[in-house]
Short mmCIF file of C-alpha atoms in Angstrom, two decimals:
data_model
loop_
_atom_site.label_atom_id
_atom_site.label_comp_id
_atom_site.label_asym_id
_atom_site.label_seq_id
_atom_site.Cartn_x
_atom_site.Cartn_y
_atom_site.Cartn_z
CA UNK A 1 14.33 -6.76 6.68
CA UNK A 2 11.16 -6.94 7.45
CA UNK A 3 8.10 -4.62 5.87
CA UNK A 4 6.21 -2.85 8.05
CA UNK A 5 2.76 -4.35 8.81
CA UNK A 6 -0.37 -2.95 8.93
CA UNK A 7 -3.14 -5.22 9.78
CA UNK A 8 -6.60 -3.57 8.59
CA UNK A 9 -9.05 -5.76 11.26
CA UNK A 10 -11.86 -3.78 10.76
CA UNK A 11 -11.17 -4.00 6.41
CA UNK A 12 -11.48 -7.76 7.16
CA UNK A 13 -14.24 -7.90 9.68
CA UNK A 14 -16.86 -5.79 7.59
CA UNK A 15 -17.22 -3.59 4.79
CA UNK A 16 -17.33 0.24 5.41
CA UNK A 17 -17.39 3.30 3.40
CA UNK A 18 -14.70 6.23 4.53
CA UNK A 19 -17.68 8.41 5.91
CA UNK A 20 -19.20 5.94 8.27
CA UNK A 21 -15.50 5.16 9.40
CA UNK A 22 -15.52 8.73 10.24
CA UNK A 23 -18.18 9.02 11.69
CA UNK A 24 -17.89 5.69 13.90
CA UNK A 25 -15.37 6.89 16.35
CA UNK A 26 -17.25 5.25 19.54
CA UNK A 27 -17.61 2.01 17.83
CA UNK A 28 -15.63 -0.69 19.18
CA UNK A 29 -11.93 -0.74 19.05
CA UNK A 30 -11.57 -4.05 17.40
CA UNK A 31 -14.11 -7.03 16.20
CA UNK A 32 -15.01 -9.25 18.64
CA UNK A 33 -13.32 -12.25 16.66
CA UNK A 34 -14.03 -16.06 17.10
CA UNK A 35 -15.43 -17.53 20.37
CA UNK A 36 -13.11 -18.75 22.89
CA UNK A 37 -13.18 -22.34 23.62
CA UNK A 38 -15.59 -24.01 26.37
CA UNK A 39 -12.24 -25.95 27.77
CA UNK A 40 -10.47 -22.53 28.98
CA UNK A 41 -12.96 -20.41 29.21
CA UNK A 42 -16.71 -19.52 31.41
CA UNK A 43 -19.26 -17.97 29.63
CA UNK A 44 -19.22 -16.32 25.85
CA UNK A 45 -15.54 -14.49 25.75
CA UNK A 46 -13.74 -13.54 21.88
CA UNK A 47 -10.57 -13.53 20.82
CA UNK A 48 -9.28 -11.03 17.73
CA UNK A 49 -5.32 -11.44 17.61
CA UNK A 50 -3.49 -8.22 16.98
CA UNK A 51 -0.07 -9.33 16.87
CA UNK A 52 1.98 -12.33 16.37
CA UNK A 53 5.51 -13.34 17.92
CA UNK A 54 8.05 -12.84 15.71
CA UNK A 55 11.82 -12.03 15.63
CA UNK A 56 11.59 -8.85 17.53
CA UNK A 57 8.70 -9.61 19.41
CA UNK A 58 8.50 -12.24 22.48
CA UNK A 59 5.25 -12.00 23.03
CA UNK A 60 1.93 -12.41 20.86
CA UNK A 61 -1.16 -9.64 21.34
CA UNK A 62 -4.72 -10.26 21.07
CA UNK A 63 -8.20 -7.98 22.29
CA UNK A 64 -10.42 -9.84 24.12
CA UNK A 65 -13.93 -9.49 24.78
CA UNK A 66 -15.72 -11.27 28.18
CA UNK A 67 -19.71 -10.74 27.40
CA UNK A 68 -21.28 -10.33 31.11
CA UNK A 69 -20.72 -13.51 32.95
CA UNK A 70 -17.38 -14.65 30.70
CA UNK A 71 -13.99 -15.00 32.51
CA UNK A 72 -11.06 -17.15 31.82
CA UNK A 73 -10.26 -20.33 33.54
CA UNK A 74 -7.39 -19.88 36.44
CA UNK A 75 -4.29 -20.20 34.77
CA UNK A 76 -0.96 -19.03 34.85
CA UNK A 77 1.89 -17.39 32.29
CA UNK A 78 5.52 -18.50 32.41
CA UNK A 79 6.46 -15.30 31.97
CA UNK A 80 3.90 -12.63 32.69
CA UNK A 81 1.46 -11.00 30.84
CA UNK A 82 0.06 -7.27 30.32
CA UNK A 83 -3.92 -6.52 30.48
CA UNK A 84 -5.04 -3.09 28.90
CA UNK A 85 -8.79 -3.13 29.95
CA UNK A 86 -10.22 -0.46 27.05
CA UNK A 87 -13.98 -1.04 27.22
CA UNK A 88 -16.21 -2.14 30.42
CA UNK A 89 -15.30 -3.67 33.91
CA UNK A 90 -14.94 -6.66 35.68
CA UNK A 91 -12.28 -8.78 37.82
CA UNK A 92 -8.65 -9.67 37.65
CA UNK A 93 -7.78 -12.21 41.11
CA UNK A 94 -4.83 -13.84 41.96
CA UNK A 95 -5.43 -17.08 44.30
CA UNK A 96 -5.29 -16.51 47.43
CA UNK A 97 -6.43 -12.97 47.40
CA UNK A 98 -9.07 -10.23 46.86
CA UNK A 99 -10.77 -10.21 43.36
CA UNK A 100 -9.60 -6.65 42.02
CA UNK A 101 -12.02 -4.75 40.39
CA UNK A 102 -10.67 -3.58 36.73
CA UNK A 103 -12.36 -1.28 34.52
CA UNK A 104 -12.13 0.74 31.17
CA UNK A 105 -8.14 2.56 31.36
CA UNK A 106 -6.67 0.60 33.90
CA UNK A 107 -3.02 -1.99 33.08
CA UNK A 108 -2.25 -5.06 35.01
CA UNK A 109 0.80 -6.57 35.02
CA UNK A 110 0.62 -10.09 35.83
CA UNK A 111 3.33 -11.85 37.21
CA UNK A 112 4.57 -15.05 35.89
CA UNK A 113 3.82 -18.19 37.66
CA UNK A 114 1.02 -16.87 39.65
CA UNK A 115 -2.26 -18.86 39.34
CA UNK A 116 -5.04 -15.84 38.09
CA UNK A 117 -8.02 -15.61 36.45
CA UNK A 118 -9.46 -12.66 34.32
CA UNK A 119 -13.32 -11.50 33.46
CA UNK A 120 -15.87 -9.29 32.61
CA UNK A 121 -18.60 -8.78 36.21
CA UNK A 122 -21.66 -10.62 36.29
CA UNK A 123 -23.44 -7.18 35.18
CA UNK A 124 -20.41 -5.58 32.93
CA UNK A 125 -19.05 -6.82 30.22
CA UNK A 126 -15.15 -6.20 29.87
CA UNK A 127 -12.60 -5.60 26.75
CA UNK A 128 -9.32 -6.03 27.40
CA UNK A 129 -6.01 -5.95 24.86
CA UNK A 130 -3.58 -9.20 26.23
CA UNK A 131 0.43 -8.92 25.66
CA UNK A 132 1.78 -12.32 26.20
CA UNK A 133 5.14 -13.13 26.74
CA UNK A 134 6.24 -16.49 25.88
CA UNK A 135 9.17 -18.74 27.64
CA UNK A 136 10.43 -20.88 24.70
CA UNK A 137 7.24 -22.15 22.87
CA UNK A 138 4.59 -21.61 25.95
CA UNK A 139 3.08 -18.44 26.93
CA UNK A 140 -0.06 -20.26 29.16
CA UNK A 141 -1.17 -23.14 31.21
CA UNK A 142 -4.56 -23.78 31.78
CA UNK A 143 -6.26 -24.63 34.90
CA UNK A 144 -9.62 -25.30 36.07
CA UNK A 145 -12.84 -23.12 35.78
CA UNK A 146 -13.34 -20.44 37.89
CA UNK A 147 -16.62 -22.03 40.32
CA UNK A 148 -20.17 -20.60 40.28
CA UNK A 149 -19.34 -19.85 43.75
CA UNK A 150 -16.28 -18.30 43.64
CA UNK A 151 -17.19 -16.10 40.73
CA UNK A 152 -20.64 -15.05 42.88
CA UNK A 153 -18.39 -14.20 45.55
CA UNK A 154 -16.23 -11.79 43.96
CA UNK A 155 -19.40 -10.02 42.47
CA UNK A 156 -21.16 -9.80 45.72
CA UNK A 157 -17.96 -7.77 47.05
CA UNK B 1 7.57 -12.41 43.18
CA UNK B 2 6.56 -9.63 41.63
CA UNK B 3 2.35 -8.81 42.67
CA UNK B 4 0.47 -7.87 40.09
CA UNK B 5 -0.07 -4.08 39.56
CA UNK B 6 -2.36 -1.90 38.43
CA UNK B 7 -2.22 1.03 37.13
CA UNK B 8 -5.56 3.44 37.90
CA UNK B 9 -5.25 6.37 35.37
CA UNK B 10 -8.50 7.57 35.46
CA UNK B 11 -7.86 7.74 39.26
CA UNK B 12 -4.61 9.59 39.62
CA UNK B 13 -6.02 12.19 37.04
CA UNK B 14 -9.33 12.74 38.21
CA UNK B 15 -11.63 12.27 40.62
CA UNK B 16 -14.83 11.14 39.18
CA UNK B 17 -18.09 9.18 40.94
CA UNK B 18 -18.94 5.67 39.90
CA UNK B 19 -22.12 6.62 38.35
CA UNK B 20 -19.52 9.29 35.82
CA UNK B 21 -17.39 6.39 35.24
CA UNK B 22 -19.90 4.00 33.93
CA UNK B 23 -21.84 6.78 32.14
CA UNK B 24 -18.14 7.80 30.45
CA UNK B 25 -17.75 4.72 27.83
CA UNK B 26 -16.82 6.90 25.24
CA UNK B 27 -14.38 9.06 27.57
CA UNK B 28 -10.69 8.78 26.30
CA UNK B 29 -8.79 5.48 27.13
CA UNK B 30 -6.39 7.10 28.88
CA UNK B 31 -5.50 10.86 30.17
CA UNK B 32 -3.28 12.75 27.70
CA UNK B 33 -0.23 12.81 29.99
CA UNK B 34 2.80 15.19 29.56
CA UNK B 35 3.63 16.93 26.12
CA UNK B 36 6.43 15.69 24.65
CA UNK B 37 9.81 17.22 23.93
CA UNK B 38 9.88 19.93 21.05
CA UNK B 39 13.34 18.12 20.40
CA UNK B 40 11.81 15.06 19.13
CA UNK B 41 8.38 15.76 18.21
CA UNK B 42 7.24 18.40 15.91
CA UNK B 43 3.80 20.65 17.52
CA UNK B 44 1.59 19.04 20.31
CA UNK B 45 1.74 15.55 21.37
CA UNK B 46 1.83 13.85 24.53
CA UNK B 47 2.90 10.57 26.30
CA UNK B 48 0.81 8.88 29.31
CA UNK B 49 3.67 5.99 30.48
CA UNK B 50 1.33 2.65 30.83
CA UNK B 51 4.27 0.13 31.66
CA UNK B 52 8.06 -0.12 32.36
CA UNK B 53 10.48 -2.43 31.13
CA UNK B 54 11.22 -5.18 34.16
CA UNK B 55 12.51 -8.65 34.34
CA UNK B 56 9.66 -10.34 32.44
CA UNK B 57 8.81 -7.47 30.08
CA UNK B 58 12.05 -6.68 27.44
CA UNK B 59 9.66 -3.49 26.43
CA UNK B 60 7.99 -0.29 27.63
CA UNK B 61 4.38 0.79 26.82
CA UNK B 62 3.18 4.56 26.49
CA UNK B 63 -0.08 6.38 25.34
CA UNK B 64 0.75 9.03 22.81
CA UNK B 65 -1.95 11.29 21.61
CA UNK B 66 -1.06 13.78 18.76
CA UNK B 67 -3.25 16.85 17.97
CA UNK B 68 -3.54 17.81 14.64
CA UNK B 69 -0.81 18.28 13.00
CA UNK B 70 1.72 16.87 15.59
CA UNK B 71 4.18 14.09 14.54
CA UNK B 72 7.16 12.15 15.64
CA UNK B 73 10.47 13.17 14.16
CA UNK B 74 12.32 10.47 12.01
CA UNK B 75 13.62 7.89 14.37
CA UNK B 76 14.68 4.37 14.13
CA UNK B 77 13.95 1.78 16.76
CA UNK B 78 16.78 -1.07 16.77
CA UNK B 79 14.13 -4.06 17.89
CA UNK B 80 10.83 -2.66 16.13
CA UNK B 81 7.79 -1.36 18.14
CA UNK B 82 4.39 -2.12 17.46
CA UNK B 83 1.86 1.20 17.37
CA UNK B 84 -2.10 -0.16 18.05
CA UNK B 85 -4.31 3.03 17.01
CA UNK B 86 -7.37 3.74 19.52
CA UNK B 87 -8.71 7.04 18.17
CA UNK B 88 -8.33 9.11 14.95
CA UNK B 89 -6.49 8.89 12.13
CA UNK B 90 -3.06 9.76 10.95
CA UNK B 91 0.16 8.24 8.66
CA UNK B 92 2.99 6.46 9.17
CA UNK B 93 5.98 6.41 7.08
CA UNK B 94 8.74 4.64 6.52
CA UNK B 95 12.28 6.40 4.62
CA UNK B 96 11.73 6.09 0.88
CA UNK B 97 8.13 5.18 0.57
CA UNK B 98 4.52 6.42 0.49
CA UNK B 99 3.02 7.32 3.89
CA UNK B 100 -0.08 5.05 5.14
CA UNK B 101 -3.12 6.43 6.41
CA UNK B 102 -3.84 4.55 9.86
CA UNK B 103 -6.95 5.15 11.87
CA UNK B 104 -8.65 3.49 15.23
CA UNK B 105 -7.89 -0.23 15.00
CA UNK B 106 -4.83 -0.60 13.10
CA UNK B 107 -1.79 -2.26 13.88
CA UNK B 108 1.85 -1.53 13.09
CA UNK B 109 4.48 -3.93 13.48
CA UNK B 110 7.42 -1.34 12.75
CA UNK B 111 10.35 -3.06 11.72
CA UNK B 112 14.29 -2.42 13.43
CA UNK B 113 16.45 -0.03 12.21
CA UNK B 114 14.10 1.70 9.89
CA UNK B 115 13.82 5.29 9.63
CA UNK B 116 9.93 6.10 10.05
CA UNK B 117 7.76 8.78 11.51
CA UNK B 118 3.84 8.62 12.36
CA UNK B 119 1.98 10.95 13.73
CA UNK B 120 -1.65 12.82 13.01
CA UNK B 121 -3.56 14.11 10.02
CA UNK B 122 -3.46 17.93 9.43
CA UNK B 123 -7.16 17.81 10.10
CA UNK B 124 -7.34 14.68 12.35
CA UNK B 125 -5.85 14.02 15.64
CA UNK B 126 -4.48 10.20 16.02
CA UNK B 127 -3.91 8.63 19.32
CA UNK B 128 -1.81 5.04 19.70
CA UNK B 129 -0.58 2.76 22.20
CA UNK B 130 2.99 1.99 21.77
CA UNK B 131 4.90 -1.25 22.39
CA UNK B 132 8.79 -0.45 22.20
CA UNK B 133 10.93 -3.11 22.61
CA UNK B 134 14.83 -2.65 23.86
CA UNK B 135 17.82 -3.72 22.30
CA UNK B 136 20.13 -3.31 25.68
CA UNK B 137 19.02 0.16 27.10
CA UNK B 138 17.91 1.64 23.82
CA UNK B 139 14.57 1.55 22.04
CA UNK B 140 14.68 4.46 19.41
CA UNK B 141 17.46 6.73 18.21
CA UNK B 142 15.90 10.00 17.40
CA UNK B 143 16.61 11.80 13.79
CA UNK B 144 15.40 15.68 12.34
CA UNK B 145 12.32 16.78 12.07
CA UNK B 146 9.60 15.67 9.35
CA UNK B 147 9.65 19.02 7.31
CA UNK B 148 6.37 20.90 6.93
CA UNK B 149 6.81 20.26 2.61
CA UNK B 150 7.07 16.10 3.51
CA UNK B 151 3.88 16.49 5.92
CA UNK B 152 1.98 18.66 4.01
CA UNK B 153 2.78 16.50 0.76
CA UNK B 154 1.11 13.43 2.55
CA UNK B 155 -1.55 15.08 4.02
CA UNK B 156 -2.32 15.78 0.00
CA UNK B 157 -2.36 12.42 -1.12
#
């Protein structure tokens, strides 16, 4: 059986007394965690994982946070993925169709297979928790970047 | 092939300008939805439903916000749920041992077939996302009431 986990991010991230816990309630939801590689990713975007896959779990969670500018490479997920955008706005686009603004509240459900890119607006930067699911051991494949162009586009909109 | 969809919350709830949105960072994530049932939940809380169960998703995700004082009955969950806290602060317990304070930015991996409740503070209200994974067509099998002496005794700890 398995104990109950409680993973204490912002215990690990910094050191804060009770009081200014209290007293922090519009301070960011979770660190910003370790940069997100050049090779899959645009701009300055941070990863914090949440949650690994385990027996009961088929997918892995992580928050994270596009600074303006940052987006994801296109890619797609075997077998989907969830988005819970909690701080900011910016884009989710599926190829082949309109950039969709997202902002602060809003849950996408991408659909597996579908080539897609994610991102915080050139002006906006965007926080988003990510529920993977995997299929066997993969739960992404990585594309190319997301153009100068393209990305100018879907901000001019 | 399933498009992707998202969910506007902030729209269906209320109509507010662009200017109100971006001015609104520190606005709750997400609208407190419907109260839930007396039956299962002892004094105010409430669910906003963020994302069915479908074919690529073998889980449902829901916002619960509990005012002070409001808490879950005793329930099990027969493939574990995990509980991300975005506001607040509250406890959850498991049968048999101490409660644990939680509070914005923790994460509980809740393990099957456990008896548990969580819920607020008597002082604090708590809100979480949770992630409720199905075993078949069940994800929690709901038990009595957490009685006022258990919540009052971990509210004194």
């Amino acid at each position: 059986m398995l104990a109950g986990i409680i993973l204490p991010f912002e215990a690990i991230s910094q050191t804060k007394t009770p009081t200014e816990m209290t007293n922090n309630q519009n301070a960011a939801l979770f660190p910003k965690g370790d940069k997100l590689p050049d090779s899959h990713f645009t701009g300055n975007a941070f990863l914090t994982p949440l949650l690994a896959k385990d027996k009961n779990h088929d997918f892995g969670i992580g928050n994270v946070t596009f600074e303006t500018g940052a987006r994801t490479n296109w890619h797609t997920h075997p077998r989907g993925q969830v988005l819970i955008v909690t701080e900011g706005a910016g884009f989710y686009q599926e190829k082949g169709k309109s950039a969709r603004p997202i902002k602060k509240g809003d849950v996408v459900n991408v659909p597996e297979n579908t080539e897609h890119w994610h991102g915080a607006a050139a002006a906006t930067k965007m926080v988003h928790i990510a529920i993977t699911n995997f299929k066997g051991d993969t739960n992404v494949v990585w594309l190319k970047p997301v153009s100068e162009i393209d990305y100018n586009t879907v901000n001019k909109q």
